[in-house]
Backbone as a chain_set.jsonl record, in Angstrom:
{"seq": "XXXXXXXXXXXXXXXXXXXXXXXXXXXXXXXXXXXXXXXXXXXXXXXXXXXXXXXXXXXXXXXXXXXXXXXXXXXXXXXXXXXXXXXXXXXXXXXXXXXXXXXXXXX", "coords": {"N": [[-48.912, 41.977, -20.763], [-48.72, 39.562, -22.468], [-46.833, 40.045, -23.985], [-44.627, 40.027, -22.827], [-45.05, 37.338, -21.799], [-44.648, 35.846, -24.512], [-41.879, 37.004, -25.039], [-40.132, 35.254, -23.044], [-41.041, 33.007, -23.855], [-39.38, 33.176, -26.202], [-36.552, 33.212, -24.93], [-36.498, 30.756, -23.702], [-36.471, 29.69, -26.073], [-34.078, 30.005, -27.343], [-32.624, 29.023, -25.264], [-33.371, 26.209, -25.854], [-32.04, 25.727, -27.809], [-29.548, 26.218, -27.717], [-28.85, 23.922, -25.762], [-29.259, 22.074, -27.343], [-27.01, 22.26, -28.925], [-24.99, 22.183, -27.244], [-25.683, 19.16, -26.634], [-24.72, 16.881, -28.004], [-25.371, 15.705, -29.527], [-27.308, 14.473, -29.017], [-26.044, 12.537, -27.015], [-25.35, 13.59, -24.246], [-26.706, 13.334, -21.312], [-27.489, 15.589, -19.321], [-27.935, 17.973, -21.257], [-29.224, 17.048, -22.786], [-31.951, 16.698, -21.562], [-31.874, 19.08, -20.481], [-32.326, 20.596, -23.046], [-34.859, 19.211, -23.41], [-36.749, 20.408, -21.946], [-36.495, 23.015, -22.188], [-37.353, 23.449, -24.577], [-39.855, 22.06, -24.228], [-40.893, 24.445, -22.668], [-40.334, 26.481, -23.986], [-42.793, 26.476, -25.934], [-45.202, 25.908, -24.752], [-45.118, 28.428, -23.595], [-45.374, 30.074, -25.729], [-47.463, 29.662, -26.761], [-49.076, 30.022, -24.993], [-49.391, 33.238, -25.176], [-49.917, 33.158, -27.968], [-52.693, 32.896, -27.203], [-53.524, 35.781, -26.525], [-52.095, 37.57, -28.654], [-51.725, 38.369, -32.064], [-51.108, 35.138, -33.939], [-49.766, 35.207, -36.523], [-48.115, 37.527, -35.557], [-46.937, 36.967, -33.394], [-45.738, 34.51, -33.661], [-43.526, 34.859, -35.509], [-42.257, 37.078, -34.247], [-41.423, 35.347, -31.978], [-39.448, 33.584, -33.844], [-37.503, 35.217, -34.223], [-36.824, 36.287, -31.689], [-35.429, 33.992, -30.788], [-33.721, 33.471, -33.254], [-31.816, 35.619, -33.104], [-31.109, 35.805, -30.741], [-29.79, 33.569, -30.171], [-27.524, 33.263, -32.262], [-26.144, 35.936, -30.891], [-25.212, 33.931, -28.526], [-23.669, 32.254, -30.131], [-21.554, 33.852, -31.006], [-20.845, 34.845, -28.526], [-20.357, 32.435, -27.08], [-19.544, 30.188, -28.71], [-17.159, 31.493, -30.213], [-18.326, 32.135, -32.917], [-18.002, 33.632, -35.956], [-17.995, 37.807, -35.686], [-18.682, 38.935, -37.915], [-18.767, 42.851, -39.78], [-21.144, 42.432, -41.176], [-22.655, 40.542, -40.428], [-23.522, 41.661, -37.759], [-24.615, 43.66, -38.853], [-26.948, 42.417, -40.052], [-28.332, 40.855, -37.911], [-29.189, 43.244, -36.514], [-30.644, 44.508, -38.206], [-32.781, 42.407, -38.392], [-33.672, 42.94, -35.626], [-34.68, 45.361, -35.614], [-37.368, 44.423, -37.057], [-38.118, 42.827, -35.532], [-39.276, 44.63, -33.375], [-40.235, 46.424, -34.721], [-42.85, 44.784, -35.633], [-43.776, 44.552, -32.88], [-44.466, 46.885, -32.082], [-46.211, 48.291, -34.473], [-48.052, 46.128, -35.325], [-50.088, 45.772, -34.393], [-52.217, 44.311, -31.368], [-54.487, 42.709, -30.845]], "CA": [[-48.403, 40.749, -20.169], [-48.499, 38.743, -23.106], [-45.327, 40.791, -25.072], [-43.275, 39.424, -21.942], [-44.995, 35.796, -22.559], [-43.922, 36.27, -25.452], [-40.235, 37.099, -24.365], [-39.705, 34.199, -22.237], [-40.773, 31.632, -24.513], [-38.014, 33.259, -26.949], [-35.643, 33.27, -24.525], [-36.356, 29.966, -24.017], [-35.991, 29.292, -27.566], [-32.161, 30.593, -26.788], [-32.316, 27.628, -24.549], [-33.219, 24.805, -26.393], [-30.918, 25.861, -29.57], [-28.015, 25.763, -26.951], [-28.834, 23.037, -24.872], [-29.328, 20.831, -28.6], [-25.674, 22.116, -29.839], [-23.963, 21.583, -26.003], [-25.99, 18.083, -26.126], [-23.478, 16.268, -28.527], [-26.145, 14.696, -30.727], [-28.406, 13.621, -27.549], [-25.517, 11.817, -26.03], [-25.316, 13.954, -23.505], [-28.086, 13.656, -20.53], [-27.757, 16.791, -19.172], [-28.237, 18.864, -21.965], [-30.439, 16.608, -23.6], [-32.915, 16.996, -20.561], [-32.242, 20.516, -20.556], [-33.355, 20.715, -24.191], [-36.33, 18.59, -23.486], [-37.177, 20.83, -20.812], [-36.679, 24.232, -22.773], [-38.023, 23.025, -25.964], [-41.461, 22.024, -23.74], [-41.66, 25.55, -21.931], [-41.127, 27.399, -24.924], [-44.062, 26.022, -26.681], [-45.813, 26.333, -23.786], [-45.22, 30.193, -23.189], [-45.938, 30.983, -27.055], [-49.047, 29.006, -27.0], [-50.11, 31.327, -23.515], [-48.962, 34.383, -25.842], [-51.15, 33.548, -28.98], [-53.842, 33.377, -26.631], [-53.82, 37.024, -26.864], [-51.47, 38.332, -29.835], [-51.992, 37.184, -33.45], [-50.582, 33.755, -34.279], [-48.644, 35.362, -37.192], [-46.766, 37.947, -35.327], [-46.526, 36.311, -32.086], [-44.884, 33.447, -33.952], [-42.316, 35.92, -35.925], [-41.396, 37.98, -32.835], [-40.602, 34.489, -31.35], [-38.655, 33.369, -33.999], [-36.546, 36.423, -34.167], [-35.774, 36.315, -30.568], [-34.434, 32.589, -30.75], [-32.788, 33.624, -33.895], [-31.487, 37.084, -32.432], [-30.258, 35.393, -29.208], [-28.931, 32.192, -30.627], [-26.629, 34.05, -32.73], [-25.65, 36.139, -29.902], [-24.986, 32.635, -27.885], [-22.932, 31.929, -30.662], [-20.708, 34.777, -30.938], [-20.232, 35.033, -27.057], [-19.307, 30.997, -26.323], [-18.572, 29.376, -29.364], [-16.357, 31.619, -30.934], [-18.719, 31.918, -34.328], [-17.573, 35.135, -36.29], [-19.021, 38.578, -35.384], [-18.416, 40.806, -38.598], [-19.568, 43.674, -40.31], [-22.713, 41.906, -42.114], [-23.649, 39.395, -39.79], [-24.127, 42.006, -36.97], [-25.725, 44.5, -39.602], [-28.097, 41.844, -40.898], [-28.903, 40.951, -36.69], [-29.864, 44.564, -35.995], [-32.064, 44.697, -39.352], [-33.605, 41.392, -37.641], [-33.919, 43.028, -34.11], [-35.607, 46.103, -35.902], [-38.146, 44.267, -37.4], [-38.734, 42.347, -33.993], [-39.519, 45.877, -33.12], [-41.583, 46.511, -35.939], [-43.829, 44.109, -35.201], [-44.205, 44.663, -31.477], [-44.917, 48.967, -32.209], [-46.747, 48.733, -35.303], [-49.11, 44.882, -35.687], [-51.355, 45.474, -33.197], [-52.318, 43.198, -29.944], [-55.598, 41.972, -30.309]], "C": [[-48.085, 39.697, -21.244], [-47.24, 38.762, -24.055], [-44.265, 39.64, -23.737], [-43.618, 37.836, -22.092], [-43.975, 35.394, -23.227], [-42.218, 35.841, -25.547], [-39.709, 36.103, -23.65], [-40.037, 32.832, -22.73], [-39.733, 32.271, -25.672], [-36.808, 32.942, -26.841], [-35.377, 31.067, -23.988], [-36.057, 29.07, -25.019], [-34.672, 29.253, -27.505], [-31.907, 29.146, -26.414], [-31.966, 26.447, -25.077], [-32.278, 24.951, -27.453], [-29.669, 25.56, -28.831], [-27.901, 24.757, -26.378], [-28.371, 21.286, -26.57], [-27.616, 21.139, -28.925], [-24.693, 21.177, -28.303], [-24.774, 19.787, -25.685], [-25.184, 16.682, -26.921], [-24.708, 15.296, -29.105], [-26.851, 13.908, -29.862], [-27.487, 12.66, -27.013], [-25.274, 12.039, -24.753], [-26.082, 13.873, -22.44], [-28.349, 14.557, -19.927], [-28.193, 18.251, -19.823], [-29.36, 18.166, -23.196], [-31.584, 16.916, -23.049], [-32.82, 18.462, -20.749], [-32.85, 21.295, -22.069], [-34.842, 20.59, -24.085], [-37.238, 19.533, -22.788], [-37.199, 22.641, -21.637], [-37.449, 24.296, -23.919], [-39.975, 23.189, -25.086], [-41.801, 23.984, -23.184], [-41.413, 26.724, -22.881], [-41.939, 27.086, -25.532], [-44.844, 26.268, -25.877], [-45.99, 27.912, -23.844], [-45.766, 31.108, -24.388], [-47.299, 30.556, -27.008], [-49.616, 30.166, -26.049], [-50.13, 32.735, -24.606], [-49.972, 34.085, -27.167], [-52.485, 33.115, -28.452], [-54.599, 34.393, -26.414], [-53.587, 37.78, -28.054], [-51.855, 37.814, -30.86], [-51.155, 36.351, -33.682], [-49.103, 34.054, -35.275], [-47.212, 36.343, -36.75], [-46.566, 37.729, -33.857], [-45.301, 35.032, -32.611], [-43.203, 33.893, -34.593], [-41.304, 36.353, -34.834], [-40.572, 36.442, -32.099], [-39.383, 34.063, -31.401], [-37.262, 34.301, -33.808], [-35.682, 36.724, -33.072], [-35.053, 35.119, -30.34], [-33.516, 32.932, -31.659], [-32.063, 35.152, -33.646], [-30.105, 36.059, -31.36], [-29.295, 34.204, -28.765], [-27.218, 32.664, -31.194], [-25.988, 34.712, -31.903], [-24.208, 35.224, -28.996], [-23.363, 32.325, -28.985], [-21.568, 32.427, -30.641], [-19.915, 34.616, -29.396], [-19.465, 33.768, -26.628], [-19.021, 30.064, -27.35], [-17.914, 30.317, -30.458], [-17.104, 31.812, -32.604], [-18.505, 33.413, -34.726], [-18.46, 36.053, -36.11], [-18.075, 39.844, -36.389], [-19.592, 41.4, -39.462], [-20.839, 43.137, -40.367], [-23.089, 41.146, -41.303], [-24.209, 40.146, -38.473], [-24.285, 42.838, -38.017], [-27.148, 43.905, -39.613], [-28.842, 41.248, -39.215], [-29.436, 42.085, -36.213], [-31.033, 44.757, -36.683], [-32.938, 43.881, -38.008], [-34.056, 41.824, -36.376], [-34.559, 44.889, -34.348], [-36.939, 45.596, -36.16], [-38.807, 43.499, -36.551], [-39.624, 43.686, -33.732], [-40.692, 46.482, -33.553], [-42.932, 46.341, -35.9], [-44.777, 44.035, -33.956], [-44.959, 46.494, -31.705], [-45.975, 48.802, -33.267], [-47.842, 47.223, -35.794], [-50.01, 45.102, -35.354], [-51.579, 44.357, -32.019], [-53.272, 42.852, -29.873], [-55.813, 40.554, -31.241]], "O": [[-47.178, 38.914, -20.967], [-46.764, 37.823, -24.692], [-43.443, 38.752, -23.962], [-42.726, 37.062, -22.438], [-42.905, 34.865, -22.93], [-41.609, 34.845, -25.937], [-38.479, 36.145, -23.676], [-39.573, 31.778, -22.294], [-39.115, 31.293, -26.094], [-36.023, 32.569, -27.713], [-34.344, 30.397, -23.996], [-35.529, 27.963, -24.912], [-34.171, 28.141, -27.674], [-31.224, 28.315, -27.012], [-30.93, 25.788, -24.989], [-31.774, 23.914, -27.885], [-28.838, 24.756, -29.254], [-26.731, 24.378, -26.314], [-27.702, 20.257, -26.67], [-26.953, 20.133, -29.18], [-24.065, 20.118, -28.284], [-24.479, 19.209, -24.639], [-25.128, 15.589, -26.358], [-24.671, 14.077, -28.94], [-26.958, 12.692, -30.023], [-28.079, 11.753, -26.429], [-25.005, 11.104, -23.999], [-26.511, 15.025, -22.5], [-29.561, 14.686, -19.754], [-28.609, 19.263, -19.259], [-30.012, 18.67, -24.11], [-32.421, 17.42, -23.797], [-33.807, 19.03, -21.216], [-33.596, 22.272, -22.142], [-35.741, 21.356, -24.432], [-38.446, 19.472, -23.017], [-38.201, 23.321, -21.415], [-38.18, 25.259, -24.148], [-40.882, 23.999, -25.276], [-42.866, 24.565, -23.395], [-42.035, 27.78, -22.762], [-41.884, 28.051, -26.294], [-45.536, 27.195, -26.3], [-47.055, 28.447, -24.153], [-46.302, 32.215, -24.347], [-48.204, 31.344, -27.284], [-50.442, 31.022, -26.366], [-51.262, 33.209, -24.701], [-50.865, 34.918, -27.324], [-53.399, 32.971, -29.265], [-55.808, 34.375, -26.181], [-54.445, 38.508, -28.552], [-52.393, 36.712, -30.757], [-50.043, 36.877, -33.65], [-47.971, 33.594, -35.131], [-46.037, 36.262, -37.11], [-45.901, 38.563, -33.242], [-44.256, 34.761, -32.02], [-42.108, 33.433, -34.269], [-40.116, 36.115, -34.617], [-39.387, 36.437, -31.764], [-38.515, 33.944, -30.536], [-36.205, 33.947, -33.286], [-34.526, 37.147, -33.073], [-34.019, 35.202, -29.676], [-32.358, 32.832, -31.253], [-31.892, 35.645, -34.761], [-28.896, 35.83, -31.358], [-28.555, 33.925, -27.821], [-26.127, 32.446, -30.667], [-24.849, 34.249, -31.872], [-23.018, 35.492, -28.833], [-22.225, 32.223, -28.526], [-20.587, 31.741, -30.357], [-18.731, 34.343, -29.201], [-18.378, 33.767, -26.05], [-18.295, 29.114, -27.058], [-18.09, 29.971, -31.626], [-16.322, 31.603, -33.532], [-18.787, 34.32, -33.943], [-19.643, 35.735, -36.227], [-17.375, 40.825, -36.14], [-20.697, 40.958, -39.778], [-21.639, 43.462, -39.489], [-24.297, 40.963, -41.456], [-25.182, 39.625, -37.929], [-23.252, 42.362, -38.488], [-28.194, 44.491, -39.335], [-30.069, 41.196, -39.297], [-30.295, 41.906, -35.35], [-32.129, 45.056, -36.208], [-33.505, 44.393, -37.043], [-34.913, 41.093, -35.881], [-34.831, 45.574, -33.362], [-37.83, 46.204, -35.568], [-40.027, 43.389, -36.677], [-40.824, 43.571, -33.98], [-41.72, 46.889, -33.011], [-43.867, 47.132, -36.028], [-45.951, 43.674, -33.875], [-46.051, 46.874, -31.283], [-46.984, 49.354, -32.829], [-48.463, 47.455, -36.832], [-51.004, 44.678, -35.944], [-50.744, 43.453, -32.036], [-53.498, 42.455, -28.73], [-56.715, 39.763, -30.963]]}, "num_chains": 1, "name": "protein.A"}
């Protein structure tokens, strides 16, 4: 239960990274709130998650899926380039997510 924690404060991570670019430098109030609001419940969900996992690769795996899924984000709605090396060097990154989850341990 705590791997999917885990996963949903990442994905929240996703959130707040998009909500901060679509918030136009906090002028926005809809996406500023929706920052404020993703920003709080991923911190929240990792905190529930190194309640069980270790601190160091609970915090890794996190980043990896904000920076995994951000990038993604990027590619899909703003147009940010998707070549050779930058999806090579995202797969490395979404191995070693992997890595970490198969081979750290969970207690």
């Amino acid at each position: 239960m705590s791997w999917i924690i885990l996963i949903i404060a990442g994905m929240f991570e996703v959130g707040f990274t998009t909500c901060l670019k679509l918030s136009n430098n906090f002028t926005n109030l809809k996406w500023t709130l929706g920052f404020a609001a993703c920003i709080t419940l991923s911190f929240y969900f990792l905190n529930k998650a190194t309640q069980s996992l270790p601190m160091g690769t609970a915090y890794a795996v996190w980043t990896g899926i904000g920076a995994v899924g951000t990038v993604i984000v990027g590619i899909l709605y703003f147009d940010e380039p998707a070549n050779f090396w930058r999806i090579f060097f995202i797969a490395t990154l979404i191995g070693s997510i992997l890595g970490l989850k198969f081979f750290a341990g969970s207690h």
